[in-house]
């Protein structure tokens, strides 16, 4: 199982962080989208001790990035002013709007297809291996 809430979706986690911050403080201005996005990127890299390598797009750092299709219905409406892409990413994006993922300068995902692994083979291996491992350790 995934840690915490059984989700490995950074967009979901950002949305929850924003909402929980607002609920905890009872302040609708708490945890603004820009702060949450920063927590998910450069602050996450700092927490791992990797801020010199990842977490922001800068010369000398690994080229880790995503491209998001802002034309997707979940990110609408896109209004010229006062359009706030950060708020749309943090509060409305679900993850399926991502059209490309680059890790260390290598494209690993493009238009719905993993580029570096055989996804059906990995899923099949997980489906056969995980139940065996769970039985072996006595986890129901």
mmCIF file of C-alpha atoms in Angstrom:
data_model
loop_
_atom_site.group_PDB
_atom_site.id
_atom_site.type_symbol
_atom_site.label_atom_id
_atom_site.label_comp_id
_atom_site.label_asym_id
_atom_site.label_seq_id
_atom_site.Cartn_x
_atom_site.Cartn_y
_atom_site.Cartn_z
ATOM 1 C CA UNK A 1 0.000 0.000 0.000
ATOM 2 C CA UNK A 2 1.041 3.564 -0.562
ATOM 3 C CA UNK A 3 2.066 5.530 2.479
ATOM 4 C CA UNK A 4 -0.587 7.566 4.230
ATOM 5 C CA UNK A 5 -3.766 7.835 2.223
ATOM 6 C CA UNK A 6 -3.116 5.167 -0.413
ATOM 7 C CA UNK A 7 -2.417 7.768 -3.085
ATOM 8 C CA UNK A 8 0.754 8.537 -4.978
ATOM 9 C CA UNK A 9 -0.693 11.490 -6.876
ATOM 10 C CA UNK A 10 1.140 14.742 -6.195
ATOM 11 C CA UNK A 11 -1.786 16.795 -7.508
ATOM 12 C CA UNK A 12 -4.138 15.133 -5.023
ATOM 13 C CA UNK A 13 -1.654 15.702 -2.205
ATOM 14 C CA UNK A 14 -1.272 19.390 -3.076
ATOM 15 C CA UNK A 15 -5.031 19.875 -3.084
ATOM 16 C CA UNK A 16 -5.366 18.139 0.299
ATOM 17 C CA UNK A 17 -2.534 20.206 1.764
ATOM 18 C CA UNK A 18 -4.254 23.400 0.691
ATOM 19 C CA UNK A 19 -7.650 22.313 2.042
ATOM 20 C CA UNK A 20 -6.304 20.925 5.328
ATOM 21 C CA UNK A 21 -4.316 24.100 5.942
ATOM 22 C CA UNK A 22 -7.430 26.192 5.455
ATOM 23 C CA UNK A 23 -9.507 23.906 7.676
ATOM 24 C CA UNK A 24 -6.905 23.765 10.434
ATOM 25 C CA UNK A 25 -6.509 27.529 10.637
ATOM 26 C CA UNK A 26 -10.133 28.321 9.767
ATOM 27 C CA UNK A 27 -8.630 30.847 7.358
ATOM 28 C CA UNK A 28 -9.536 30.643 3.653
ATOM 29 C CA UNK A 29 -6.342 32.516 2.764
ATOM 30 C CA UNK A 30 -4.062 30.010 4.508
ATOM 31 C CA UNK A 31 -1.897 27.720 2.369
ATOM 32 C CA UNK A 32 -2.150 29.649 -0.890
ATOM 33 C CA UNK A 33 -1.520 27.698 -4.088
ATOM 34 C CA UNK A 34 1.947 29.167 -4.636
ATOM 35 C CA UNK A 35 3.077 28.093 -1.175
ATOM 36 C CA UNK A 36 1.687 24.593 -1.681
ATOM 37 C CA UNK A 37 3.371 24.231 -5.093
ATOM 38 C CA UNK A 38 6.648 25.370 -3.546
ATOM 39 C CA UNK A 39 6.253 22.757 -0.802
ATOM 40 C CA UNK A 40 5.764 20.055 -3.442
ATOM 41 C CA UNK A 41 8.810 21.090 -5.468
ATOM 42 C CA UNK A 42 11.811 22.921 -4.004
ATOM 43 C CA UNK A 43 10.809 22.386 -0.365
ATOM 44 C CA UNK A 44 10.313 18.678 -1.047
ATOM 45 C CA UNK A 45 13.794 18.555 -2.559
ATOM 46 C CA UNK A 46 15.172 20.366 0.509
ATOM 47 C CA UNK A 47 13.487 17.858 2.812
ATOM 48 C CA UNK A 48 15.365 15.116 0.964
ATOM 49 C CA UNK A 49 18.641 17.060 1.032
ATOM 50 C CA UNK A 50 18.578 17.239 -2.782
ATOM 51 C CA UNK A 51 17.836 20.926 -3.392
ATOM 52 C CA UNK A 52 21.164 21.348 -5.226
ATOM 53 C CA UNK A 53 20.062 18.694 -7.756
ATOM 54 C CA UNK A 54 16.266 18.845 -8.098
ATOM 55 C CA UNK A 55 13.176 20.803 -7.110
ATOM 56 C CA UNK A 56 13.471 23.730 -9.509
ATOM 57 C CA UNK A 57 14.436 24.338 -13.115
ATOM 58 C CA UNK A 58 17.892 25.861 -12.999
ATOM 59 C CA UNK A 59 21.138 25.499 -14.909
ATOM 60 C CA UNK A 60 23.219 22.713 -13.415
ATOM 61 C CA UNK A 61 20.275 20.832 -11.908
ATOM 62 C CA UNK A 62 18.753 17.657 -13.274
ATOM 63 C CA UNK A 63 16.136 18.347 -15.921
ATOM 64 C CA UNK A 64 13.131 16.949 -14.043
ATOM 65 C CA UNK A 65 9.878 18.455 -15.268
ATOM 66 C CA UNK A 66 6.346 17.851 -16.409
ATOM 67 C CA UNK A 67 4.283 19.421 -19.144
ATOM 68 C CA UNK A 68 0.618 19.970 -18.361
ATOM 69 C CA UNK A 69 -2.042 20.282 -21.045
ATOM 70 C CA UNK A 70 -3.845 23.409 -19.859
ATOM 71 C CA UNK A 71 -6.523 22.853 -22.516
ATOM 72 C CA UNK A 72 -7.906 19.935 -20.528
ATOM 73 C CA UNK A 73 -11.479 20.462 -19.284
ATOM 74 C CA UNK A 74 -10.474 20.049 -15.629
ATOM 75 C CA UNK A 75 -8.294 23.155 -15.904
ATOM 76 C CA UNK A 76 -10.998 25.345 -17.387
ATOM 77 C CA UNK A 77 -11.829 28.124 -17.524
ATOM 78 C CA UNK A 78 -8.586 29.672 -18.643
ATOM 79 C CA UNK A 79 -9.290 33.349 -18.398
ATOM 80 C CA UNK A 80 -6.624 35.827 -19.439
ATOM 81 C CA UNK A 81 -6.986 37.972 -16.320
ATOM 82 C CA UNK A 82 -6.904 37.195 -13.451
ATOM 83 C CA UNK A 83 -5.919 33.681 -14.604
ATOM 84 C CA UNK A 84 -3.848 31.879 -12.033
ATOM 85 C CA UNK A 85 -2.187 28.755 -13.431
ATOM 86 C CA UNK A 86 -0.716 27.873 -10.039
ATOM 87 C CA UNK A 87 -4.149 27.773 -8.420
ATOM 88 C CA UNK A 88 -5.465 25.636 -11.276
ATOM 89 C CA UNK A 89 -2.578 23.178 -10.888
ATOM 90 C CA UNK A 90 -2.918 22.915 -7.119
ATOM 91 C CA UNK A 91 -6.694 22.930 -6.797
ATOM 92 C CA UNK A 92 -8.106 21.570 -10.068
ATOM 93 C CA UNK A 93 -5.499 19.319 -11.694
ATOM 94 C CA UNK A 94 -5.869 15.593 -11.128
ATOM 95 C CA UNK A 95 -2.763 14.311 -12.885
ATOM 96 C CA UNK A 96 -4.231 13.039 -16.126
ATOM 97 C CA UNK A 97 -3.585 16.488 -17.613
ATOM 98 C CA UNK A 98 0.146 15.700 -17.627
ATOM 99 C CA UNK A 99 1.253 15.108 -21.208
ATOM 100 C CA UNK A 100 5.011 14.640 -20.690
ATOM 101 C CA UNK A 101 7.351 13.709 -17.851
ATOM 102 C CA UNK A 102 11.088 14.227 -18.065
ATOM 103 C CA UNK A 103 13.480 12.834 -15.457
ATOM 104 C CA UNK A 104 17.131 13.866 -15.594
ATOM 105 C CA UNK A 105 16.624 15.050 -19.153
ATOM 106 C CA UNK A 106 15.076 11.782 -20.376
ATOM 107 C CA UNK A 107 11.450 11.569 -21.470
ATOM 108 C CA UNK A 108 9.840 8.757 -19.477
ATOM 109 C CA UNK A 109 6.167 9.486 -20.223
ATOM 110 C CA UNK A 110 4.551 11.019 -23.285
ATOM 111 C CA UNK A 111 0.862 11.346 -24.178
ATOM 112 C CA UNK A 112 -0.370 8.553 -21.928
ATOM 113 C CA UNK A 113 2.442 6.091 -22.649
ATOM 114 C CA UNK A 114 5.386 5.148 -20.469
ATOM 115 C CA UNK A 115 8.519 5.337 -22.601
ATOM 116 C CA UNK A 116 11.078 3.371 -20.593
ATOM 117 C CA UNK A 117 9.267 0.317 -19.223
ATOM 118 C CA UNK A 118 6.772 -2.285 -20.375
ATOM 119 C CA UNK A 119 3.786 -1.178 -18.278
ATOM 120 C CA UNK A 120 1.597 -4.287 -18.853
ATOM 121 C CA UNK A 121 4.513 -6.543 -17.867
ATOM 122 C CA UNK A 122 5.145 -4.537 -14.682
ATOM 123 C CA UNK A 123 1.463 -4.616 -13.726
ATOM 124 C CA UNK A 124 1.338 -8.359 -14.313
ATOM 125 C CA UNK A 125 4.459 -8.856 -12.175
ATOM 126 C CA UNK A 126 2.919 -6.787 -9.382
ATOM 127 C CA UNK A 127 -0.346 -8.721 -9.537
ATOM 128 C CA UNK A 128 1.459 -12.049 -9.180
ATOM 129 C CA UNK A 129 4.288 -11.054 -6.831
ATOM 130 C CA UNK A 130 2.513 -8.912 -4.230
ATOM 131 C CA UNK A 131 -0.029 -11.547 -3.103
ATOM 132 C CA UNK A 132 2.790 -14.099 -2.718
ATOM 133 C CA UNK A 133 4.862 -11.669 -0.640
ATOM 134 C CA UNK A 134 1.851 -10.757 1.521
ATOM 135 C CA UNK A 135 1.134 -14.434 2.241
ATOM 136 C CA UNK A 136 4.805 -15.051 2.992
ATOM 137 C CA UNK A 137 4.885 -12.371 5.699
ATOM 138 C CA UNK A 138 1.405 -13.227 6.983
ATOM 139 C CA UNK A 139 -0.210 -9.950 5.919
ATOM 140 C CA UNK A 140 -3.892 -10.275 5.106
#
